[in-house]
């Protein structure tokens, strides 16, 4: 993935990208890019974001950074179709073993909140997409955390994840657990965990994947993934902080 | 109708058709398996009752088979002639 920046204020944009995206930086000697996003930061630019085309431009850097994240995520997901299982999930890693738990939920579930609440002291894999290879190894996507500027606002500030106390991901990242999130505002009591039958898990996980049908034998791949982590669980809860002991256990179970 | 992929466990299944994943009961899974070629409703009813037994008193096996076929048809999994 390459981001090309131009415009009369390109230097400022590059500095900001390097600041908040540093966990995703490619090695200096890596010049094999599978996707490109183009960004223009210029005082004369009209605001424009064509996420499908991977083109963003504008004259407000915070707004531009937000749509850049959307464009980079889309381009990265599209570049990996047919190769990886991509779950809409927050990924948290055990800092000792590298084991990863994928907390799967649709947009609005609060995956960024989960990372901010449960992630400090643990490896930050992603708050967006947990990408899994055919060997059930997770490829980290430690993008900036998109933090809502104020309650109810559609605008978010792209933030360096390390500001929230998470750790950079370890390179070795075996998938240890897959958990379906069922957050219910009115739910009272401790989180309820239940195992999910593999067929039901496949049906529930599929809408929370990207490009699954493009994989070879996609349902059999999902079944193998579910089996290899010892089965999928569903957790019903109200507040992210209540999941802390469970996440600790799931990460330990993978070691 | 050909499905792109399927997983069968304990007689039940999930199938992939046109980017949709459909969860099927044991009867739905069996019917899909039995309808690879054109079949008569009465034949399918006999096959189903052979495998699953007769329905409870007051229910008609042929009507239940037809209802299950209609459900599969509604999901795009079988053609009805």
Coordinates of C-alpha atoms in Angstrom, one line a residue:
Chain A
X1 CA 0.0 0.0 0.0
X2 CA 1.3 3.4 -1.0
X3 CA -0.1 6.8 -0.2
X4 CA 1.0 9.5 -2.7
X5 CA 0.5 13.1 -1.4
X6 CA 0.6 16.3 -3.4
X7 CA -0.6 19.8 -3.1
X8 CA 0.9 23.0 -1.8
X9 CA 0.7 21.7 1.8
X10 CA 1.7 18.1 1.1
X11 CA 4.6 18.3 3.6
X12 CA 2.2 18.9 6.5
X13 CA 0.1 16.0 5.4
X14 CA 3.0 13.7 5.1
X15 CA 4.2 14.6 8.6
X16 CA 0.7 13.9 10.0
X17 CA 0.4 10.6 8.2
X18 CA 3.8 9.5 9.5
X19 CA 2.7 10.6 13.0
X20 CA -0.6 8.7 13.2
X21 CA 0.1 5.8 10.8
X22 CA 3.6 4.9 12.0
X23 CA 2.5 1.4 13.2
X24 CA 1.6 0.6 9.6
X25 CA 4.8 1.9 8.0
X26 CA 6.3 -0.4 5.4
X27 CA 9.9 -1.3 5.7
X28 CA 12.2 1.2 3.9
X29 CA 13.3 -1.4 1.4
X30 CA 9.7 -2.4 0.5
X31 CA 8.6 -0.9 -2.8
X32 CA 6.2 -3.6 -3.9
X33 CA 2.9 -1.9 -3.5
X34 CA -0.4 -3.7 -4.2
X35 CA -2.6 -0.6 -4.0
X36 CA -2.2 3.2 -4.2
X37 CA -4.2 6.0 -2.6
X38 CA -3.8 9.5 -3.8
X39 CA -4.2 12.5 -1.4
X40 CA -4.1 16.2 -2.3
X41 CA -3.8 18.7 0.6
X42 CA -3.9 22.1 -0.9
X43 CA -5.4 25.5 0.0
X44 CA -7.1 25.6 -3.3
X45 CA -8.6 22.1 -3.1
X46 CA -12.3 21.5 -2.9
X47 CA -13.2 18.7 -0.5
X48 CA -13.6 15.5 -2.4
X49 CA -13.4 11.8 -1.4
X50 CA -13.8 9.1 -4.0
X51 CA -13.2 6.1 -1.8
X52 CA -13.8 3.6 -4.6
X53 CA -11.1 5.3 -6.7
X54 CA -8.7 5.8 -3.8
X55 CA -8.6 9.6 -4.3
X56 CA -9.1 12.2 -1.5
X57 CA -8.5 15.9 -1.5
X58 CA -9.3 18.9 0.6
X59 CA -8.0 21.8 2.6
X60 CA -8.9 20.7 6.1
X61 CA -6.2 18.3 7.3
X62 CA -8.3 16.6 10.1
X63 CA -11.1 15.9 7.7
X64 CA -8.7 14.8 5.0
X65 CA -7.1 12.4 7.4
X66 CA -10.4 10.8 8.2
X67 CA -11.4 10.1 4.6
X68 CA -7.8 9.0 4.0
X69 CA -8.3 6.2 6.6
X70 CA -11.5 5.1 4.8
X71 CA -9.7 5.1 1.4
X72 CA -6.7 3.2 2.7
X73 CA -8.8 0.6 4.4
X74 CA -10.9 0.1 1.3
X75 CA -7.9 -0.2 -1.0
X76 CA -6.1 -2.6 1.4
X77 CA -9.2 -4.8 1.7
X78 CA -9.8 -4.8 -2.1
X79 CA -6.1 -5.7 -2.7
X80 CA -6.4 -8.8 -0.5
X81 CA -9.6 -10.2 -1.9
X82 CA -9.4 -13.8 -2.7
X83 CA -6.4 -14.3 -0.4
X84 CA -7.4 -13.5 3.2
X85 CA -10.4 -13.9 5.5
X86 CA -11.2 -10.4 6.5
X87 CA -13.4 -10.0 9.6
X88 CA -14.9 -6.8 10.7
X89 CA -13.4 -7.0 14.1
X90 CA -11.2 -5.4 16.7
X91 CA -8.0 -7.4 17.2
X92 CA -6.2 -7.5 20.5
X93 CA -2.9 -9.4 21.0
X94 CA -1.3 -11.0 24.0
X95 CA 2.0 -9.2 24.4
X96 CA 3.8 -12.4 25.5
X97 CA 2.6 -15.1 23.1
X98 CA 1.3 -13.0 20.2
X99 CA -2.0 -14.8 20.3
X100 CA -4.9 -12.7 18.9
X101 CA -8.5 -12.5 19.8
X102 CA -10.9 -11.2 17.1
X103 CA -13.9 -9.3 18.5
X104 CA -16.3 -9.3 15.6
X105 CA -19.1 -6.8 15.2
X106 CA -20.7 -4.5 12.6
X107 CA -20.0 -0.8 12.4
X108 CA -21.4 1.0 15.4
X109 CA -20.6 -1.9 17.8
X110 CA -17.9 0.1 19.4
X111 CA -14.7 -1.6 18.2
X112 CA -12.6 1.5 18.7
X113 CA -14.0 1.8 22.2
X114 CA -13.0 -1.8 22.8
X115 CA -9.4 -1.1 21.8
X116 CA -9.3 2.1 24.0
X117 CA -10.8 0.3 26.9
X118 CA -9.3 -3.2 26.7
X119 CA -6.2 -2.5 24.7
X120 CA -3.8 -0.7 27.0
X121 CA -0.9 -3.0 27.8
X122 CA -1.8 -5.3 25.0
X123 CA -0.8 -5.5 21.4
X124 CA -3.0 -3.5 19.0
X125 CA -3.8 -5.4 15.9
X126 CA -6.7 -3.3 14.5
X127 CA -10.0 -1.6 15.3
X128 CA -11.3 -2.3 11.8
X129 CA -10.4 -5.5 10.0
X130 CA -8.8 -8.7 11.3
X131 CA -7.1 -10.2 8.2
X132 CA -6.4 -14.0 8.5
X133 CA -4.1 -16.0 6.3
X134 CA -4.8 -19.6 5.2
X135 CA -2.6 -20.7 8.1
X136 CA -4.7 -18.8 10.6
X137 CA -2.1 -16.1 11.1
X138 CA -3.3 -12.6 11.6
X139 CA -1.8 -9.8 9.6
X140 CA -2.0 -6.7 11.8
X141 CA -3.6 -3.5 10.5
X142 CA -2.8 -1.1 13.3
X143 CA -4.4 1.9 11.7
X144 CA -4.9 5.2 13.6
X145 CA -7.8 5.1 16.0
X146 CA -10.7 7.2 14.7
X147 CA -11.9 9.1 17.7
X148 CA -15.2 11.0 17.4
X149 CA -14.5 14.7 17.9
X150 CA -17.7 15.1 20.0
X151 CA -20.7 12.9 20.8
X152 CA -22.9 12.6 17.8
X153 CA -20.5 14.2 15.4
X154 CA -19.8 12.4 12.1
X155 CA -16.3 13.7 12.2
X156 CA -13.5 11.8 13.8
X157 CA -9.9 12.6 14.6
X158 CA -7.3 10.1 13.5
X159 CA -5.1 9.4 16.5
X160 CA -1.8 7.6 17.1
X161 CA -2.9 4.4 18.8
X162 CA 0.1 4.5 21.2
X163 CA -1.5 7.6 22.8
X164 CA -4.0 5.2 24.3
X165 CA -1.4 2.9 25.9
X166 CA -1.7 0.0 23.5
X167 CA 1.5 -1.7 22.4
X168 CA 2.8 -2.2 18.8
X169 CA 1.7 -5.6 17.4
X170 CA 4.1 -8.5 17.5
X171 CA 5.0 -10.0 14.1
X172 CA 3.9 -13.5 15.1
X173 CA 0.2 -13.3 15.5
X174 CA -1.7 -16.7 15.6
X175 CA -5.5 -16.4 15.7
X176 CA -6.6 -17.8 19.1
X177 CA -10.2 -16.8 19.5
X178 CA -13.1 -15.5 17.5
X179 CA -15.9 -13.8 19.4
X180 CA -19.2 -12.4 18.1
X181 CA -20.1 -9.2 19.9
X182 CA -23.7 -8.7 21.0
X183 CA -23.7 -5.3 22.7
X184 CA -27.0 -4.4 24.2
X185 CA -27.5 -1.0 25.8
X186 CA -30.0 -2.2 28.3
X187 CA -28.2 -5.4 29.2
X188 CA -27.6 -5.8 33.0
X189 CA -25.3 -8.2 34.8
X190 CA -22.0 -9.8 33.8
X191 CA -21.3 -10.6 30.2
X192 CA -22.9 -13.8 29.0
X193 CA -20.8 -16.1 26.9
X194 CA -22.2 -18.9 24.8
X195 CA -20.6 -21.2 22.3
X196 CA -22.0 -20.9 18.7
X197 CA -22.5 -23.9 16.5
X198 CA -20.1 -23.8 13.6
X199 CA -22.8 -23.6 11.0
X200 CA -24.5 -20.8 12.9
X201 CA -21.1 -19.1 13.3
X202 CA -20.5 -19.2 9.6
X203 CA -23.9 -17.7 8.9
X204 CA -23.3 -15.0 11.6
X205 CA -19.8 -14.2 10.6
X206 CA -20.3 -14.0 6.8
X207 CA -22.1 -10.6 6.9
X208 CA -19.1 -9.3 9.0
X209 CA -16.5 -10.2 6.4
X210 CA -15.2 -8.5 3.3
X211 CA -14.9 -10.3 -0.1
X212 CA -15.6 -13.7 1.4
X213 CA -17.2 -15.2 -1.7
X214 CA -14.0 -14.4 -3.7
X215 CA -12.1 -17.0 -1.6
X216 CA -11.7 -20.5 -2.9
X217 CA -14.3 -22.7 -1.0
X218 CA -15.2 -19.8 1.3
X219 CA -17.6 -21.6 3.6
X220 CA -15.2 -24.5 4.1
X221 CA -12.5 -22.0 4.8
X222 CA -14.7 -20.4 7.4
X223 CA -15.5 -23.7 9.0
X224 CA -11.8 -24.5 9.3
X225 CA -11.1 -21.2 10.8
X226 CA -13.9 -21.7 13.4
X227 CA -12.7 -25.2 14.2
X228 CA -9.1 -24.2 14.5
X229 CA -9.9 -21.6 17.2
X230 CA -11.9 -24.2 19.1
X231 CA -15.2 -22.8 18.1
X232 CA -16.7 -19.4 18.0
X233 CA -18.3 -17.7 21.0
X234 CA -21.0 -15.0 21.3
X235 CA -20.8 -12.5 24.2
X236 CA -23.7 -10.3 25.3
X237 CA -22.7 -7.3 27.2
X238 CA -23.4 -3.6 27.8
X239 CA -20.0 -1.9 28.6
X240 CA -16.7 -2.7 27.0
X241 CA -14.9 -2.6 30.3
X242 CA -16.9 -5.6 31.5
X243 CA -15.2 -7.7 28.9
X244 CA -11.7 -7.3 30.4
X245 CA -11.5 -10.6 32.3
X246 CA -12.9 -12.5 29.3
X247 CA -10.4 -11.0 26.9
X248 CA -7.6 -11.9 29.3
X249 CA -8.9 -15.5 29.4
X250 CA -9.3 -15.8 25.6
X251 CA -5.7 -14.5 25.0
X252 CA -4.4 -16.9 27.6
X253 CA -6.3 -19.8 26.1
X254 CA -4.3 -19.3 22.9
X255 CA -0.9 -19.6 24.5
Chain B
X1 CA -29.5 -24.7 -8.7
X2 CA -25.7 -25.1 -8.2
X3 CA -24.4 -23.7 -4.9
X4 CA -20.9 -22.3 -4.9
X5 CA -19.9 -23.9 -1.7
X6 CA -21.4 -25.8 1.3
X7 CA -20.6 -27.1 4.7
X8 CA -22.6 -30.0 6.1
X9 CA -22.5 -30.9 9.8
X10 CA -24.7 -33.5 11.4
X11 CA -27.1 -33.4 8.5
X12 CA -27.6 -29.6 8.5
X13 CA -25.7 -27.2 6.3
X14 CA -24.8 -23.7 5.2
X15 CA -24.6 -23.0 1.5
X16 CA -23.3 -20.2 -0.6
X17 CA -25.5 -19.0 -3.5
X18 CA -24.9 -15.7 -5.3
X19 CA -22.9 -14.2 -2.4
X20 CA -25.6 -15.1 0.1
X21 CA -25.0 -17.6 2.9
X22 CA -28.1 -19.7 3.7
X23 CA -28.5 -21.8 6.8
X24 CA -30.5 -25.0 6.1
X25 CA -32.2 -27.4 8.5
X26 CA -31.7 -31.2 8.1
X27 CA -34.8 -31.4 5.9
X28 CA -33.7 -28.5 3.8
X29 CA -30.3 -30.0 3.4
X30 CA -31.7 -33.3 2.4
X31 CA -34.1 -31.8 -0.1
X32 CA -31.4 -29.9 -1.7
X33 CA -29.3 -33.1 -2.0
X34 CA -32.3 -34.9 -3.5
X35 CA -33.2 -32.3 -6.1
X36 CA -30.0 -32.5 -8.2
X37 CA -32.3 -33.6 -11.0
X38 CA -36.0 -33.0 -11.6
X39 CA -38.0 -35.0 -9.2
X40 CA -41.7 -35.5 -8.6
X41 CA -43.2 -34.2 -5.3
X42 CA -44.5 -37.6 -4.4
X43 CA -41.1 -39.2 -4.8
X44 CA -39.4 -36.6 -2.7
X45 CA -42.1 -37.0 0.0
X46 CA -41.4 -40.8 0.1
X47 CA -37.6 -40.1 0.4
X48 CA -38.1 -37.6 3.2
X49 CA -40.4 -39.8 5.2
X50 CA -38.0 -42.7 4.7
X51 CA -35.3 -40.6 6.4
X52 CA -37.2 -38.6 8.9
X53 CA -40.3 -40.6 9.5
X54 CA -43.9 -39.7 9.1
X55 CA -45.0 -36.2 10.3
X56 CA -47.1 -35.9 13.5
X57 CA -50.8 -36.7 13.3
X58 CA -52.8 -34.0 11.6
X59 CA -49.9 -33.0 9.3
X60 CA -49.7 -34.1 5.7
X61 CA -46.3 -35.2 4.5
X62 CA -46.8 -34.1 0.9
X63 CA -48.0 -30.7 1.9
X64 CA -45.0 -30.3 4.3
X65 CA -42.6 -31.4 1.6
X66 CA -44.1 -28.9 -0.8
X67 CA -43.8 -26.1 1.8
X68 CA -40.2 -27.0 2.3
X69 CA -39.6 -26.9 -1.4
X70 CA -41.3 -23.5 -1.6
X71 CA -39.0 -22.2 1.1
X72 CA -36.0 -23.4 -0.9
X73 CA -37.4 -21.9 -4.0
X74 CA -37.9 -18.6 -2.2
X75 CA -34.2 -18.7 -1.4
X76 CA -33.3 -19.4 -5.0
X77 CA -32.0 -22.9 -4.2
X78 CA -34.4 -25.0 -6.3
X79 CA -36.5 -24.6 -9.4
X80 CA -40.1 -25.7 -9.4
X81 CA -41.7 -27.0 -12.6

